CSV table of C-alpha atoms in Angstrom, one decimal:
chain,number,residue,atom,x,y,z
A,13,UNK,CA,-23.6,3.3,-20.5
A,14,UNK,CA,-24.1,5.3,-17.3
A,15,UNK,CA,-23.9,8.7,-16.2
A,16,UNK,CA,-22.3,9.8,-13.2
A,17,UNK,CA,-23.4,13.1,-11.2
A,18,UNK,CA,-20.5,13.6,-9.3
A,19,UNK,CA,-17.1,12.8,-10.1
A,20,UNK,CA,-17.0,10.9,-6.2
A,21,UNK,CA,-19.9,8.3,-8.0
A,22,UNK,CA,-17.0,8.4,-11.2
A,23,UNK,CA,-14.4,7.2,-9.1
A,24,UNK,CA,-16.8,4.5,-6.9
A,25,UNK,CA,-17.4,2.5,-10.2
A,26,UNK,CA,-14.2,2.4,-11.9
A,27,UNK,CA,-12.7,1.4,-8.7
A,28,UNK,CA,-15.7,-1.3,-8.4
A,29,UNK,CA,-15.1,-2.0,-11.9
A,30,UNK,CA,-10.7,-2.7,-11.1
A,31,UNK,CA,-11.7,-4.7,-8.1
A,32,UNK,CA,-13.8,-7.1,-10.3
A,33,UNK,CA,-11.1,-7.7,-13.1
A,34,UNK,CA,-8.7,-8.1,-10.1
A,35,UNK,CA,-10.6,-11.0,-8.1
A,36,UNK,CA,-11.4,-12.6,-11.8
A,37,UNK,CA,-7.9,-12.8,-13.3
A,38,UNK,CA,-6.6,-16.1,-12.6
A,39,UNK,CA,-2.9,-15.1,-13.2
A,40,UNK,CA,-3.4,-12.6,-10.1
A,41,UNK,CA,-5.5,-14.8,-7.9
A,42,UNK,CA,-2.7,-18.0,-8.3
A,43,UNK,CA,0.2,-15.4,-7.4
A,44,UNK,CA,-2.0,-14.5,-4.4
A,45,UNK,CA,-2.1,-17.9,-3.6
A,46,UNK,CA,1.7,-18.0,-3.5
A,47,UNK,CA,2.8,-15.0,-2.4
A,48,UNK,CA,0.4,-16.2,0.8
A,49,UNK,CA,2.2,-18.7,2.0
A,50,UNK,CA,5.4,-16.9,1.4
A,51,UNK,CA,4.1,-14.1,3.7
A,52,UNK,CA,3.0,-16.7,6.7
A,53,UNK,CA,5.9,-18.9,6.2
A,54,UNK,CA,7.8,-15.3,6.6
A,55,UNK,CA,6.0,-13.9,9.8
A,56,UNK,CA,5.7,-17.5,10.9
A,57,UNK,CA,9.7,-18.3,10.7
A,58,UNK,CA,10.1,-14.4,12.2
A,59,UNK,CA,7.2,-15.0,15.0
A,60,UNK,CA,5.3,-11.6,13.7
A,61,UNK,CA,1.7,-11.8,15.0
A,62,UNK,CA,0.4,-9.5,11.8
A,63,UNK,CA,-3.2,-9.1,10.9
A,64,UNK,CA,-4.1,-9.9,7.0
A,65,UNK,CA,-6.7,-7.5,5.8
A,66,UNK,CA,-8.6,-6.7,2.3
A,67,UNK,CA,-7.4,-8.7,-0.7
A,68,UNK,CA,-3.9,-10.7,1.6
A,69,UNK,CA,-1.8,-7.7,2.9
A,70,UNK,CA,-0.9,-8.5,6.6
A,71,UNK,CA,-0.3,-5.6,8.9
A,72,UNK,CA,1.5,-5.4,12.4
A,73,UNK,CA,0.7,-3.1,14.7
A,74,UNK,CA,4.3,-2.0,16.3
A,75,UNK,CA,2.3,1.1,18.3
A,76,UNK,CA,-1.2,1.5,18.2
A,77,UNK,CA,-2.2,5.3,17.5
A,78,UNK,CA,-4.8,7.5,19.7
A,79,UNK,CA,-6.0,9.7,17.0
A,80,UNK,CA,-8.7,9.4,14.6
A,81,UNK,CA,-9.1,6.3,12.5
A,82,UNK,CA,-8.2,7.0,8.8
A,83,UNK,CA,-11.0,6.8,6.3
A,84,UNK,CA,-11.1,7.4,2.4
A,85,UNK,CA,-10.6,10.7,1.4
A,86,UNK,CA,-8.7,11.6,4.5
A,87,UNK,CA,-5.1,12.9,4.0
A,88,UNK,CA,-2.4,11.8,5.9
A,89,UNK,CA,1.2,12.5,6.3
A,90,UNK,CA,3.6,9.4,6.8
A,91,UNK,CA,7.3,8.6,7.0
A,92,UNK,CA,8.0,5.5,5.3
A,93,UNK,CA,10.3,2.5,4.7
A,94,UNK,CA,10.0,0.2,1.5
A,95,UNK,CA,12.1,-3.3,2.1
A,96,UNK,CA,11.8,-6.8,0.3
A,97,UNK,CA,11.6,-9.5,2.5
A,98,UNK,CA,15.7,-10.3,2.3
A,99,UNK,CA,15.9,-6.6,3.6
A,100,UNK,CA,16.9,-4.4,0.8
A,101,UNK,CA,15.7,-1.0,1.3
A,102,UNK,CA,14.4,0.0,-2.2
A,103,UNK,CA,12.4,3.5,-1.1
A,104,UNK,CA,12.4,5.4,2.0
A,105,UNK,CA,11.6,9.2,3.2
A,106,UNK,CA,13.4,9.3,6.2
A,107,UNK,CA,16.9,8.7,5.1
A,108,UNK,CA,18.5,11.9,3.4
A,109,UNK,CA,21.1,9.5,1.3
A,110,UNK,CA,18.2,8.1,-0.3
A,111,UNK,CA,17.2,11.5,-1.4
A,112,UNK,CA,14.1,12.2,0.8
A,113,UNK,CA,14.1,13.5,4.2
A,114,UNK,CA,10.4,14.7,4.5
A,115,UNK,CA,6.9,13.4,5.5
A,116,UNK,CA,4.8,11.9,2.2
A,117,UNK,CA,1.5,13.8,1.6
A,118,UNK,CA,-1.0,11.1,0.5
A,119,UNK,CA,-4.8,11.2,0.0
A,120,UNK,CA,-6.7,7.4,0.7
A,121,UNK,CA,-8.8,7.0,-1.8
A,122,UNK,CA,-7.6,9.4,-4.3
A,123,UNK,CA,-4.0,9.2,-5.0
A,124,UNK,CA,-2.8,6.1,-7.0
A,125,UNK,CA,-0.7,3.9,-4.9
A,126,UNK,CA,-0.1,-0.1,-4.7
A,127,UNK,CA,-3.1,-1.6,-3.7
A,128,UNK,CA,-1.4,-3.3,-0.6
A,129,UNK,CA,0.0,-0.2,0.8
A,130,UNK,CA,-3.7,1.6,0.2
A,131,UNK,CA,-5.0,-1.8,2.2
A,132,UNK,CA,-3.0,-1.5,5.4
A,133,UNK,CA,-2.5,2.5,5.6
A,134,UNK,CA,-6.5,2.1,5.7
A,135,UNK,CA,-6.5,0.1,8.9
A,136,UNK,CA,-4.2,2.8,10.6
A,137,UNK,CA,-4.6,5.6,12.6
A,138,UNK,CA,-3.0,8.7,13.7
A,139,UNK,CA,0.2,8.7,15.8
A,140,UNK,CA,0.0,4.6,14.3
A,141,UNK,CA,3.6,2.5,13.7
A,142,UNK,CA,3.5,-0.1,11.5
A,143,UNK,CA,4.6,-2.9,9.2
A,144,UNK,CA,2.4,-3.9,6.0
A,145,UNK,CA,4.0,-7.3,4.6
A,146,UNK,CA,2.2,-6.9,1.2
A,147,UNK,CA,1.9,-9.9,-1.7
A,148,UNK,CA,3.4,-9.0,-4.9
A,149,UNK,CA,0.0,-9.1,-6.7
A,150,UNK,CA,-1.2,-6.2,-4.3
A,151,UNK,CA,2.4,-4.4,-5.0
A,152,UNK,CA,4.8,-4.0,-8.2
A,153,UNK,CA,4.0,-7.9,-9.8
A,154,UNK,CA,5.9,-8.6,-12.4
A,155,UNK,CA,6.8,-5.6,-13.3
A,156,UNK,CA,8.7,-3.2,-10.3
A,157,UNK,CA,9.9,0.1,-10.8
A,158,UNK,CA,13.2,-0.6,-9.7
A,159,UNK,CA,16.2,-3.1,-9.9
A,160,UNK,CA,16.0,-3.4,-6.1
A,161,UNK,CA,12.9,-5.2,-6.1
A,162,UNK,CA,12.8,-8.6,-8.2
A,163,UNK,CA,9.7,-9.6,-10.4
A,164,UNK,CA,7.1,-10.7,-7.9
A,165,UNK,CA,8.7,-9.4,-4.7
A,166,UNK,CA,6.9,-9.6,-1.7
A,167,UNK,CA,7.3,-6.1,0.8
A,168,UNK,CA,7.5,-4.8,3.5
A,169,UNK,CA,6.9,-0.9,4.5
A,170,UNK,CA,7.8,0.2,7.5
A,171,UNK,CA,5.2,3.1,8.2
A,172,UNK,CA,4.8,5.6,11.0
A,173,UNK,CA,1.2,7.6,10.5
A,174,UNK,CA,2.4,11.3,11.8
A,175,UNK,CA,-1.0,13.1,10.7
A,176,UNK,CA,-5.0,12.9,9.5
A,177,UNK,CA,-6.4,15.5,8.0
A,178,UNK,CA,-9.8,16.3,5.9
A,179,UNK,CA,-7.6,19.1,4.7
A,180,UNK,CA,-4.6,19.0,2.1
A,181,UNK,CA,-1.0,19.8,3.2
A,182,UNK,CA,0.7,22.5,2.2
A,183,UNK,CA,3.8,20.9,1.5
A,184,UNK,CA,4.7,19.3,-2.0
A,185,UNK,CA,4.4,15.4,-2.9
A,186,UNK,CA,7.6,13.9,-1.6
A,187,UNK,CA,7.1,10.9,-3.4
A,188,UNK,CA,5.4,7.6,-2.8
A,189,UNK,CA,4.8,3.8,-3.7
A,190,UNK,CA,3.5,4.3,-6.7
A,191,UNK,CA,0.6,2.1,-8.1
A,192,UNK,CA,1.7,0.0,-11.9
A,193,UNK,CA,-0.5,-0.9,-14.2
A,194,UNK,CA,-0.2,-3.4,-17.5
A,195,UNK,CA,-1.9,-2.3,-20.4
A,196,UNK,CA,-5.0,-3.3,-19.8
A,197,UNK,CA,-5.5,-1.1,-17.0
A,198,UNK,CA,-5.2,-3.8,-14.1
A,199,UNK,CA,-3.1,-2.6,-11.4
């Protein structure tokens, strides 16, 4: 139907197109709905002052960062802490008995990731620490990776932004959240 001249334009309409099906999918929008007031009953009950931005994911700022402000296509290097909200660590980089003891390369934009994690990393900037409190429907929904995280698990990722680059790193992908989509191609 349309022809795309760069593969930038490519990219800019199928994410348009994800973004529609996401706001029109009732199933999605309800478990926004609930996983809402789980979050602000959460930071509420925990007195967090967090910020919600893009489609619900609320982000506290634990130490504001002095570099640049991170901007799609921008990579940045991060060490990370996946929790649910009872605590369970289910993914981290800077523990060694959890397998990873490096910084994760990611590109914003261009790497596949949960949608809440892309949302609050995007709000960051370099030398930034921070917690994202992410809905289910912007992280693993029904369906998570791993036994540590139950169907519809709200999370929390501890994230500490160490660089921003316009250039890749030279270091291998040391893992990340990785985005999940059903079969219809909704993430």
């Amino acid at each position: 139907l349309e022809v795309f001249k760069t593969a930038e334009q490519a990219q800019a309409d199928e994410q348009k197109e994800v973004s529609t099906a996401f706001d029109r999918d009732p199933k999605i929008q309800s478990q926004l709905v609930k996983d809402n007031q789980v979050l602000t009953d959460y930071l509420a009950k925990n007195n967090i002052k967090a910020q919600k931005v893009g489609k619900g994911t609320y982000v506290e700022i634990i130490k504001e960062g002095d570099g640049p402000a991170i901007k799609t296509g921008d990579f940045v290097m991060l060490n990370y802490k996946g929790l649910t909200l009872d605590g369970t660590v289910f993914d981290t980089n800077i523990d060694p008995a959890k397998g990873r003891k490096d910084p994760m390369p990611y590109q914003i934009g261009v790497q596949p990731v949960i949608r809440g994690f892309e949302e609050g990393i995007a709000t960051l900037k370099k030398g930034s620490k921070a917690r994202l409190f992410i809905p289910s429907a912007l992280g693993y929904g029904a369906q998570p990776p791993t036994p540590a995280i139950k169907p519809n698990d709200n999370l929390i990722f501890e994230i500490e932004v160490l660089d921003v680059t316009n250039t890749p790193p030279a270091q291998p992908n040391a893992g990340m959240p990785q985005q999940q989509m059903d079969t219809t191609g909704k993430r």
